[in-house]
Coordinates of C-alpha atoms and ligand atoms in Angstrom, one line a residue:
X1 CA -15.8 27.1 -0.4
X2 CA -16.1 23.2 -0.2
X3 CA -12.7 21.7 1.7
X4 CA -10.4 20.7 -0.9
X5 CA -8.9 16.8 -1.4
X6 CA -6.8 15.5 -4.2
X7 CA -4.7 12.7 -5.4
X8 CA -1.2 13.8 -7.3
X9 CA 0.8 11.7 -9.1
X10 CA 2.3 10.8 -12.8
X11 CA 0.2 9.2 -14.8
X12 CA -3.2 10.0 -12.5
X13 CA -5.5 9.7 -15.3
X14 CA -6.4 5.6 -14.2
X15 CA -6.5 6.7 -10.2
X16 CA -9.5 5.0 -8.5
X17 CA -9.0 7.4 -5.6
X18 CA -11.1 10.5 -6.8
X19 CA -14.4 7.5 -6.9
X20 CA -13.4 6.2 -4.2
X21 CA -13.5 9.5 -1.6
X22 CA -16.4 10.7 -3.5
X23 CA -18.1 7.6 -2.4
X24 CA -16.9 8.0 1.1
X25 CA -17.5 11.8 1.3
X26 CA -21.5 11.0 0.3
X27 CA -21.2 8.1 2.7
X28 CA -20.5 10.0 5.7
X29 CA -22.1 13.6 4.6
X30 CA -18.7 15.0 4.4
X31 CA -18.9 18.5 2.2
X32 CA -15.8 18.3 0.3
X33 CA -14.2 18.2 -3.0
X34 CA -12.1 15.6 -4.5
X35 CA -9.8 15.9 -7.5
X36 CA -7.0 14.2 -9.4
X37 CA -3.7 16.2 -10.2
X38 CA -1.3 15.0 -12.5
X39 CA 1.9 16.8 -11.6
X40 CA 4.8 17.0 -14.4
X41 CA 7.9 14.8 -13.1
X42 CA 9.9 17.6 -12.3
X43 CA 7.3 19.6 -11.0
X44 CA 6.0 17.9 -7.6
X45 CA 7.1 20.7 -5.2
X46 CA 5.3 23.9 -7.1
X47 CA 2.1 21.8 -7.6
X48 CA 1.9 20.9 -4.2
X49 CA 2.6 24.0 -3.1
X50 CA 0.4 25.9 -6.1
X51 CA -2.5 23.4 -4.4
X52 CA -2.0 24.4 -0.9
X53 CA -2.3 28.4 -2.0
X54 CA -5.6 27.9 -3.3
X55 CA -6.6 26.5 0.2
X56 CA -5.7 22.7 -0.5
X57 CA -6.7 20.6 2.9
X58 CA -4.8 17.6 1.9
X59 CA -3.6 15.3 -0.6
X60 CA -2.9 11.5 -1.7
X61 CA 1.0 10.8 -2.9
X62 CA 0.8 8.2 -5.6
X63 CA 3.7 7.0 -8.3
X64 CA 6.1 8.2 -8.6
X65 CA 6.5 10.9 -5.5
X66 CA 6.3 9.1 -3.0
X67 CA 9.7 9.8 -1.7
X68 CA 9.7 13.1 -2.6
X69 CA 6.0 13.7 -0.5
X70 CA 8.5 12.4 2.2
X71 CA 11.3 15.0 1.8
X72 CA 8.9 17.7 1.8
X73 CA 6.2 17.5 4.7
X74 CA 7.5 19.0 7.6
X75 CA 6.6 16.4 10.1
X76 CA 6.4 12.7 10.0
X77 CA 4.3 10.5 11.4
X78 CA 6.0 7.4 13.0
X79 CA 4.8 4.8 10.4
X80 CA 5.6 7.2 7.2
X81 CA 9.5 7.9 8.8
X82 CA 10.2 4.2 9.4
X83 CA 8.4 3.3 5.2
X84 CA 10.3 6.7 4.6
X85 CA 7.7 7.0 2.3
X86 CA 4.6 9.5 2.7
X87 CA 1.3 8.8 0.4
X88 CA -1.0 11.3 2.5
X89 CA 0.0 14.6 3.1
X90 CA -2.3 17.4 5.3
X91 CA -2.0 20.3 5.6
X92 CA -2.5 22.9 8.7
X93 CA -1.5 26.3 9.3
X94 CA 2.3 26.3 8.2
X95 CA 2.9 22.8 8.5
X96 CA 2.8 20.1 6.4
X97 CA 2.0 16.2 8.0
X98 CA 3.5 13.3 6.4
X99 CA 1.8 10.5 6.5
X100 CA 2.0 6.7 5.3
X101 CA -1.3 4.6 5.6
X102 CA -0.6 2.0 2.7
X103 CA 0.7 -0.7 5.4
X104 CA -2.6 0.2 7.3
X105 CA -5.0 -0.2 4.7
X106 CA -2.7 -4.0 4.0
X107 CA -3.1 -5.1 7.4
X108 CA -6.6 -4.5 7.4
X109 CA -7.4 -6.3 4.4
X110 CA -6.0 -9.3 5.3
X111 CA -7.3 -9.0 8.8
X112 CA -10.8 -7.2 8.5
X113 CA -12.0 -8.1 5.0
X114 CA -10.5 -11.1 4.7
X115 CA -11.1 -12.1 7.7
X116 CA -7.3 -13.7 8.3
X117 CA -5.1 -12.7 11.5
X118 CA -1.6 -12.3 11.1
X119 CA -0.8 -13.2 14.3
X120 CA 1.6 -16.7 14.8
X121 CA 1.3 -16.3 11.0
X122 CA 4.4 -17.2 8.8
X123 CA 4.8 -14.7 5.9
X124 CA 6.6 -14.4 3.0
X125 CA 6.9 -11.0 1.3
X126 CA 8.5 -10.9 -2.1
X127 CA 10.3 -7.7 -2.9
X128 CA 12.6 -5.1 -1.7
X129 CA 11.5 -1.6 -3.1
X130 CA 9.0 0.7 -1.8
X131 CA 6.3 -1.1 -2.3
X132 CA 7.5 -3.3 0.7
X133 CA 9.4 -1.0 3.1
X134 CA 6.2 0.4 3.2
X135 CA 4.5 -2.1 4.5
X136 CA 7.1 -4.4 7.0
X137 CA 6.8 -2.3 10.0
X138 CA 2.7 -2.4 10.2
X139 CA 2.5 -6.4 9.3
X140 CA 5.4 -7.1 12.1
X141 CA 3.7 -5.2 14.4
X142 CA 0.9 -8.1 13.9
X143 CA 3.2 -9.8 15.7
X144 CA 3.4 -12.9 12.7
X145 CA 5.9 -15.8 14.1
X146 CA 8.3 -15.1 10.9
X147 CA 8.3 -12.8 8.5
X148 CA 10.8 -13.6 5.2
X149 CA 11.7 -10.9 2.9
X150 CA 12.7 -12.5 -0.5
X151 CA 14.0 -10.7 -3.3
X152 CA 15.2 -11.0 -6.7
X153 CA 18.6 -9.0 -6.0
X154 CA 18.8 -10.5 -1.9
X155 CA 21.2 -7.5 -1.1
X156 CA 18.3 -5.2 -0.4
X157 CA 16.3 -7.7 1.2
X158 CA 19.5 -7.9 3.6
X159 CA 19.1 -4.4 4.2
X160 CA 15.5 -4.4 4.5
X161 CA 15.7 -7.3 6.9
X162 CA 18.3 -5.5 9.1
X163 CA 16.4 -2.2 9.2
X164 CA 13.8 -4.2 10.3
X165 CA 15.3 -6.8 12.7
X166 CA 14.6 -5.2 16.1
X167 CA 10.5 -5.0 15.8
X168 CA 10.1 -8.6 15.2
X169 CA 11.4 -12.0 13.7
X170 CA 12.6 -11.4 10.2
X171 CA 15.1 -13.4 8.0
X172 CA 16.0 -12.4 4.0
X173 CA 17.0 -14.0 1.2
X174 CA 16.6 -14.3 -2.7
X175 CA 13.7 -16.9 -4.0
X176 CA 15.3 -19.8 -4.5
X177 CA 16.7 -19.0 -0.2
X178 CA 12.9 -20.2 0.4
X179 CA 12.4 -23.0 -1.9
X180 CA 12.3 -25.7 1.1
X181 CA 10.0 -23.5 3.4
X182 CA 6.5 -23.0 4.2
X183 CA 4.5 -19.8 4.6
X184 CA 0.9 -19.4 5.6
X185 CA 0.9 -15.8 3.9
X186 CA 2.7 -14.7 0.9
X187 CA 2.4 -11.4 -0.6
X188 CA 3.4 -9.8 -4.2
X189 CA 5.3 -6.6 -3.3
X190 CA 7.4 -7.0 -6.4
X191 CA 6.8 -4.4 -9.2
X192 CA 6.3 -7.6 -11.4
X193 CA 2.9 -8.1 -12.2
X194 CA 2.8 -3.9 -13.2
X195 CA 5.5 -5.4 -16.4
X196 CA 3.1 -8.8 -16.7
X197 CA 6.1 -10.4 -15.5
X198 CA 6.4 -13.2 -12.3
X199 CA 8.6 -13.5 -9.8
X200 CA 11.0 -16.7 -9.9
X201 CA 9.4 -18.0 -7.4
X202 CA 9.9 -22.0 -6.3
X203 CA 6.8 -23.6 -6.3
X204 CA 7.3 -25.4 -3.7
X205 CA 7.1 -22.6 -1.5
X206 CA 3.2 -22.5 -2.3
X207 CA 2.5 -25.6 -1.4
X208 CA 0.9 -24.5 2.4
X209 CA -0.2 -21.1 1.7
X210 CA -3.5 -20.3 2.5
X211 CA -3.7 -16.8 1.3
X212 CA -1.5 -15.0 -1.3
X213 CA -2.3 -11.3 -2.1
X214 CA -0.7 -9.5 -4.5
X215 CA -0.2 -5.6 -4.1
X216 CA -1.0 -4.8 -7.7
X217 CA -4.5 -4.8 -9.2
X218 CA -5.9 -5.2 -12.9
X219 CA -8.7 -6.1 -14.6
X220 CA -7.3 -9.9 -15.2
X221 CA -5.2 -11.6 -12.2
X222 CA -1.4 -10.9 -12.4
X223 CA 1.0 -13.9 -13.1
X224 CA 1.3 -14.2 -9.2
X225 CA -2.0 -14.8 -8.8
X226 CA -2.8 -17.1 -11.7
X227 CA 0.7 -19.4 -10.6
X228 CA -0.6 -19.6 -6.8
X229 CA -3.9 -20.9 -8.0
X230 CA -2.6 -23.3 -10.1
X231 CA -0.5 -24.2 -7.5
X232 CA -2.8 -25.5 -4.5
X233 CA -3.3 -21.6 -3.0
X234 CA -7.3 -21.7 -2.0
X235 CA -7.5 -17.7 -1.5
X236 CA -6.5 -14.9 -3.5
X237 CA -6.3 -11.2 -3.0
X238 CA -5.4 -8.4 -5.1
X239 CA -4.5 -4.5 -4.1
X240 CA -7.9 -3.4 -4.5
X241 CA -8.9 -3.7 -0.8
X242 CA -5.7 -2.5 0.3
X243 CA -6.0 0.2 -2.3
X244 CA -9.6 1.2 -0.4
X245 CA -8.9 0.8 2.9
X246 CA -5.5 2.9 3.2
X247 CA -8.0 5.9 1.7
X248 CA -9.8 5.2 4.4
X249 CA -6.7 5.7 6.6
X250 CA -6.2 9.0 4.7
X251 CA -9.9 10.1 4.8
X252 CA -9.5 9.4 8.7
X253 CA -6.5 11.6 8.9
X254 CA -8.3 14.5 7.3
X255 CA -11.9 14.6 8.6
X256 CA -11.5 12.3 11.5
X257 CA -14.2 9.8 10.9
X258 CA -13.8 5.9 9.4
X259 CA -15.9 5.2 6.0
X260 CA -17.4 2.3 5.7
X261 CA -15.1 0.1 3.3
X262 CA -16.8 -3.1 2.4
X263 CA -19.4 -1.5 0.1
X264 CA -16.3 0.5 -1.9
X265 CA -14.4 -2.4 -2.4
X266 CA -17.6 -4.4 -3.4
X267 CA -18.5 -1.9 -5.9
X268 CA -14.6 -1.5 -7.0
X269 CA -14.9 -5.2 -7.4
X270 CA -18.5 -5.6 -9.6
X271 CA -17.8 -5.9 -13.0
X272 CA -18.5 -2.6 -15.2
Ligands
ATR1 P1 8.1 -0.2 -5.8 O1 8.1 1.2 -5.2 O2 6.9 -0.5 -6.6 O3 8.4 -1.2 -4.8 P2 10.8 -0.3 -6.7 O4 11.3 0.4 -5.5 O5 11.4 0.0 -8.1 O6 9.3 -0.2 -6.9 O7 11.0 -1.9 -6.4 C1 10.6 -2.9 -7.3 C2 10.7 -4.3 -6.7 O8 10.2 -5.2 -7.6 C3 12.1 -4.7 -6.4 O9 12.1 -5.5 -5.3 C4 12.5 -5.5 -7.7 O10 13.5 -6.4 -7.5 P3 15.1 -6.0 -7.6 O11 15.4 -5.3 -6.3 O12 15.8 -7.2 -7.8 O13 15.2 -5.1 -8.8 C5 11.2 -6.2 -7.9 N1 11.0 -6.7 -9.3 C6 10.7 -5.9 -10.4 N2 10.5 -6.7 -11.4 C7 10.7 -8.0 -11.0 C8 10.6 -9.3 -11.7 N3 10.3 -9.4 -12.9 N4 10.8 -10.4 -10.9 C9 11.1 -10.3 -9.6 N5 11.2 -9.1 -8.9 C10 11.0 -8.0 -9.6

């Protein structure tokens, strides 16, 4: 029986992950299968678990269980307690490893692909939710010079910022906090661009970037994407290399050797 992958979440049907593990499974002459599962909302727990009875090695967490992927593995790794959110979960034996490689597979992006060290950086992330817990810790550990969390309601930026304060320089505030400052990085962590909406974001604040990536992907670039280009901001990124890259983090996790990325995300990338 081939080892046994799958991405879970609710809706799955639109998941790139099953094409791109294939792609890294021929890549590296891994024997395995690869599948997507679309779990009911209130039915996360009993399809993991019906998935791990039928010899399941591992799985990717999307929307919307993220949190609860987190409640149920049965150890953490450092990275997924401190985003206390899990999107890779393995299995071995009786236990049940929680893992989060989506701040990874950011980092990388922006380092490896694009070729941009975060280092002495000044970044500006915009939003509060998961999305962004997820990924402060692994972009602070870059050791940027500042790192701003803005966000629409500032009070959980606050929170975010304090959570965060000890593992590097970090300040909060809403949008309009930022209006006067200038960031080298700013990144779309907002839900936004998934309602075709744009953060109320000062232009001003664009006016030294020189890369702004937005988490989200789609066929046509997000309102974030389209306002920073209009606004002076030479390079733009969307999720889709972050989307490759933290399978590659997961793929590590469960078979212990790195795909090759750039081809995925150039073939992700090449129109249909
Ligand atoms: P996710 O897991 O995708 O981060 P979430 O936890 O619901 O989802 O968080 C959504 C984030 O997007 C929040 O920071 C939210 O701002 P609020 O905390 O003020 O709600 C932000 N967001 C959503 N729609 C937005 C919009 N139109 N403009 C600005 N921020 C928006």
């Amino acid at each position: 029986m081939l080892d046994s992958y799958a991405v879970i979440g609710n809706p799955i049907s639109h998941s790139k992950s099953p094409l791109i593990h294939k792609t890294f499974a021929q890549q590296t002459k891994q024997s395995m299968q690869y599948d997507a599962i679309l779990a009911p909302l209130e039915g996360f727990q009993a399809a993991v678990e019906s998935f791990r009875q039928q010899g399941g090695k591992g799985l990717n967490v999307t929307v919307p269980f993220k949190l609860e992927a987190y409640r149920l593995a049965t150890r953490l790794t450092e990275r997924a307690t401190i985003a206390r959110a899990v999107n890779t979960l393995k299995f071995e034996n009786d236990e049940i490893l929680g893992d989060n490689t989506d701040g990874a597979g950011l980092v990388r992006d922006i380092e490896c692909n694009l070729g941009i060290p975060l280092a002495e950086k000044r970044i500006l992330l915009l939003g509060a939710g998961g999305a962004a817990r997820g990924v402060i810790l692994p972009l602070l550990q870059q050791k940027p010079s500042l790192l701003a969390i803005a966000n629409r309601t500032p009070a959980k930026a606050a929170a975010l910022q304090e959570q965060f304060n000890a593992y590097g320089n970090s300040i909060a505030g809403d949008f309009m906090h930022f209006a006067d400052a200038h960031f080298d990085i700013i990144i779309n962590a907002t839900s936004a661009s998934l309602h075709d909406a744009l953060p109320e974001l000062p232009a001003s604040v664009l006016a030294q970037a020189t890369l702004a990536y937005d988490l989200m992907y789609s066929h046509e670039p997000t309102h974030f994407l389209e306002f920073a280009q209009q606004n002076g901001v030479h390079q733009l990124a969307d999720g889709i290399g972050m989307l490759v890259e933290q399978a590659a983090e997961s793929f590590f996790l469960w078979r212990g050797i790195r795909p090759q990325t750039k081809p995925v995300i150039a073939m992700l990338k090449s129109p249909i």
